[in-house]
Tab-separated table of N, CA and C in Angstrom:
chain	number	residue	atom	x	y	z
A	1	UNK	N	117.141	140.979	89.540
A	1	UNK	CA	116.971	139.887	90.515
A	1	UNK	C	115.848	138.936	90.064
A	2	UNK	N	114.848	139.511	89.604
A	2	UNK	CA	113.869	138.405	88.900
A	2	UNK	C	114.035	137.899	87.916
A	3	UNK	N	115.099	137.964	87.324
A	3	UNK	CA	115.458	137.249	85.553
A	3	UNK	C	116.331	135.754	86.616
A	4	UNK	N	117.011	136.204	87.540
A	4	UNK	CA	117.707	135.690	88.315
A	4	UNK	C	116.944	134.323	88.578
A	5	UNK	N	115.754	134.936	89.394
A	5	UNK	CA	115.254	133.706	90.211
A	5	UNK	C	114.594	132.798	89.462
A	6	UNK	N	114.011	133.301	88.038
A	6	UNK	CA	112.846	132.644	87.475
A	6	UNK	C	113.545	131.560	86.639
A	7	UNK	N	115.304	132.097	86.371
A	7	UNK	CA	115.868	131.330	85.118
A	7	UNK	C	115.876	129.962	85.548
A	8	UNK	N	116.167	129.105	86.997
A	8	UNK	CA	115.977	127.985	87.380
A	8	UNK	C	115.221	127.526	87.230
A	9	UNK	N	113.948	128.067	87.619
A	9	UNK	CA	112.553	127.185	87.186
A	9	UNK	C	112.427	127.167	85.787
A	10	UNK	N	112.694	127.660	85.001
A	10	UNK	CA	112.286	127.596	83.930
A	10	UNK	C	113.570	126.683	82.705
A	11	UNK	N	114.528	126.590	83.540
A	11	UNK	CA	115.570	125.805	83.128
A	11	UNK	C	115.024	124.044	83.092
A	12	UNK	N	114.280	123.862	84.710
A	12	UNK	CA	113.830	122.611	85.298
A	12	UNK	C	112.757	121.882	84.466
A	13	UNK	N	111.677	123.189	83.788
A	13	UNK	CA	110.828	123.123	83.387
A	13	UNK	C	110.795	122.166	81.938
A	14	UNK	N	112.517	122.962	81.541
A	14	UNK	CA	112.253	122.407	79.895
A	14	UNK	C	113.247	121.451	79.848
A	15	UNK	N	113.543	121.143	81.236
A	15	UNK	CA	114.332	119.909	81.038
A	15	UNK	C	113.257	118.476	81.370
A	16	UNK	N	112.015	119.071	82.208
A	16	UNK	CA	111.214	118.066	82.220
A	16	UNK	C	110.357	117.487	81.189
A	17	UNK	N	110.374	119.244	80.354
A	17	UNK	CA	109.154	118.576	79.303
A	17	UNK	C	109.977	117.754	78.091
A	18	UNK	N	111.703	117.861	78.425
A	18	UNK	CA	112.076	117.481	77.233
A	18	UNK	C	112.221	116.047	77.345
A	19	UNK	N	112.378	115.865	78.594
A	19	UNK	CA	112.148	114.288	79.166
A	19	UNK	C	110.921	113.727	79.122
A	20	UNK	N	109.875	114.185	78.980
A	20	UNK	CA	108.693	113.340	79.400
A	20	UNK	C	108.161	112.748	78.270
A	21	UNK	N	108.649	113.196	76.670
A	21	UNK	CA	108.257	112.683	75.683
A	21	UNK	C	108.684	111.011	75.452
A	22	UNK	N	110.635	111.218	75.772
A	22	UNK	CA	111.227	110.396	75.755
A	22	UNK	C	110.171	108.734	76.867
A	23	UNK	N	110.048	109.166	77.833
A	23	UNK	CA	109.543	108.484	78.644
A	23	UNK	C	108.383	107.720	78.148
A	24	UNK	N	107.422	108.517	77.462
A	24	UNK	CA	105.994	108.235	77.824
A	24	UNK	C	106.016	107.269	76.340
A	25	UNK	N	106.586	107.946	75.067
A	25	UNK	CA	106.090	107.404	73.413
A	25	UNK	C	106.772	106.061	73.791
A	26	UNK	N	106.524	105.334	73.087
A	26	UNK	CA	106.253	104.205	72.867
A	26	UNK	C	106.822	103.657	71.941
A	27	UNK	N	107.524	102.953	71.018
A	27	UNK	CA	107.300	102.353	69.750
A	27	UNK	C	105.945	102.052	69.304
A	28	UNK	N	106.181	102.210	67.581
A	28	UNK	CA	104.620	101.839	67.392
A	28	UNK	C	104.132	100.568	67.343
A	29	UNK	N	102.937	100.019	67.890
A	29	UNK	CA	102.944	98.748	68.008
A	29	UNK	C	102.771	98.004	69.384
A	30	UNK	N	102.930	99.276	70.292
A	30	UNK	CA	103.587	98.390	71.745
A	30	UNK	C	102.507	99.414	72.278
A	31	UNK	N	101.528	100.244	72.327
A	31	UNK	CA	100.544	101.142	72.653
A	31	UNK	C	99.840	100.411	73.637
A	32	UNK	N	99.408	99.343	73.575
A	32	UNK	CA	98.434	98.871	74.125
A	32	UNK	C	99.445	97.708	75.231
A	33	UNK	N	100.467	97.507	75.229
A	33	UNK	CA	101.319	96.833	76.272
A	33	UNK	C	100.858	97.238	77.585
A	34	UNK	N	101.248	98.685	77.828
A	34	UNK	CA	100.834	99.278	79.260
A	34	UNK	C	99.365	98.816	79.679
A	35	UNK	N	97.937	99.147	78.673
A	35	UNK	CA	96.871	98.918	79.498
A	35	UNK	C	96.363	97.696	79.613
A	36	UNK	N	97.465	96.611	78.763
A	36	UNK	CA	97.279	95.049	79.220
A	36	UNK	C	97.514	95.115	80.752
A	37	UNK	N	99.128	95.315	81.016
A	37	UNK	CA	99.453	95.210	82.139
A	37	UNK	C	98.620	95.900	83.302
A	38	UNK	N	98.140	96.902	83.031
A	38	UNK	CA	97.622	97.377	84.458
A	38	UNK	C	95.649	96.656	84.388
A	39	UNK	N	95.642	95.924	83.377
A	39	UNK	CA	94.547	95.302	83.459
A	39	UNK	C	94.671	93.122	84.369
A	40	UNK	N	95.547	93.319	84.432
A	40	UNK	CA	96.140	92.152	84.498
A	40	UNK	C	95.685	91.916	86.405
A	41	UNK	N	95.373	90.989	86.806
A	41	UNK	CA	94.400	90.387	88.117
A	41	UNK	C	95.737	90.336	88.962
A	42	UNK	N	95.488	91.033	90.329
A	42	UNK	CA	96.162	90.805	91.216
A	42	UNK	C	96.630	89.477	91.579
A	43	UNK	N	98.127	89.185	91.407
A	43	UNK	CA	98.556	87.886	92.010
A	43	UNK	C	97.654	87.539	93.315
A	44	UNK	N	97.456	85.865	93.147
A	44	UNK	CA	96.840	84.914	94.675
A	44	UNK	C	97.899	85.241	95.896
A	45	UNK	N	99.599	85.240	95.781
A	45	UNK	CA	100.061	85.206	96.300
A	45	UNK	C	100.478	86.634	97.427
A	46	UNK	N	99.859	87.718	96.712
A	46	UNK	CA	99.624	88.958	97.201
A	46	UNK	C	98.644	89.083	97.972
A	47	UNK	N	98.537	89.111	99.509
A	47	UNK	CA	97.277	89.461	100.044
A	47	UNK	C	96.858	90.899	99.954
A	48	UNK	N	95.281	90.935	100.212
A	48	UNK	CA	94.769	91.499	99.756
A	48	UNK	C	95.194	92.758	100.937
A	49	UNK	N	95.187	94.343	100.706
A	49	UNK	CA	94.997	94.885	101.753
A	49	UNK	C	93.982	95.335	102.451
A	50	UNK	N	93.773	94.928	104.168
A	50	UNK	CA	93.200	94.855	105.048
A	50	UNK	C	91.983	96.240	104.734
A	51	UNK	N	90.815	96.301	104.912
A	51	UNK	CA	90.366	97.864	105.646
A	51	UNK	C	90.305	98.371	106.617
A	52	UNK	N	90.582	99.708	106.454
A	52	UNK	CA	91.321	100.181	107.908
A	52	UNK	C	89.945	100.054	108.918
A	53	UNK	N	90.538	100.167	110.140
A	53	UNK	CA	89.030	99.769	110.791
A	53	UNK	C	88.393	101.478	111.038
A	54	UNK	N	86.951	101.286	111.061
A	54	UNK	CA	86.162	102.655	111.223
A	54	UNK	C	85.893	103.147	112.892
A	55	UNK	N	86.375	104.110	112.793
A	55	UNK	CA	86.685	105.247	113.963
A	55	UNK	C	85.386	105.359	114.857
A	56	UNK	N	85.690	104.744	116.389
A	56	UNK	CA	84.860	104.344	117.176
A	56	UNK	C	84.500	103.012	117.458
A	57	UNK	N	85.157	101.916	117.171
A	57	UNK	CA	85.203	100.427	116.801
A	57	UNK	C	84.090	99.880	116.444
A	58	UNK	N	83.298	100.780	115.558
A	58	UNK	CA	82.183	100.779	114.850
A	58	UNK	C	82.857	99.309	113.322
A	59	UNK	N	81.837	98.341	113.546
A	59	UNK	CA	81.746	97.569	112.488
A	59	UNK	C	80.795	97.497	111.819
């Protein structure tokens, strides 16, 4: 019964790790694409989000 239960997870497992290579590499050359983009300034047209207000209508 335990060869049973474990074979799923471990089926899931190496189907994730076999995916995550595919996902993540890159061509060479293009490495630094991603931390342009997440360096890149929030659009003007995006407002900003609010802060939540502090508990006790303490300002």
């Amino acid at each position: 019964m335990r060869g049973k239960s474990t074979a799923p997870i471990a089926f899931t497992v190496t189907i994730a790790a076999a995916a995550r290579p595919a996902v993540q590499t890159a061509p060479p050359g293009t490495t630094a694409a991603p931390d342009r983009r997440r360096r890149t300034p929030r659009p003007r047209s995006v407002p900003r989000p609010r802060p939540l207000p502090k508990p006790g209508g303490a300002r």
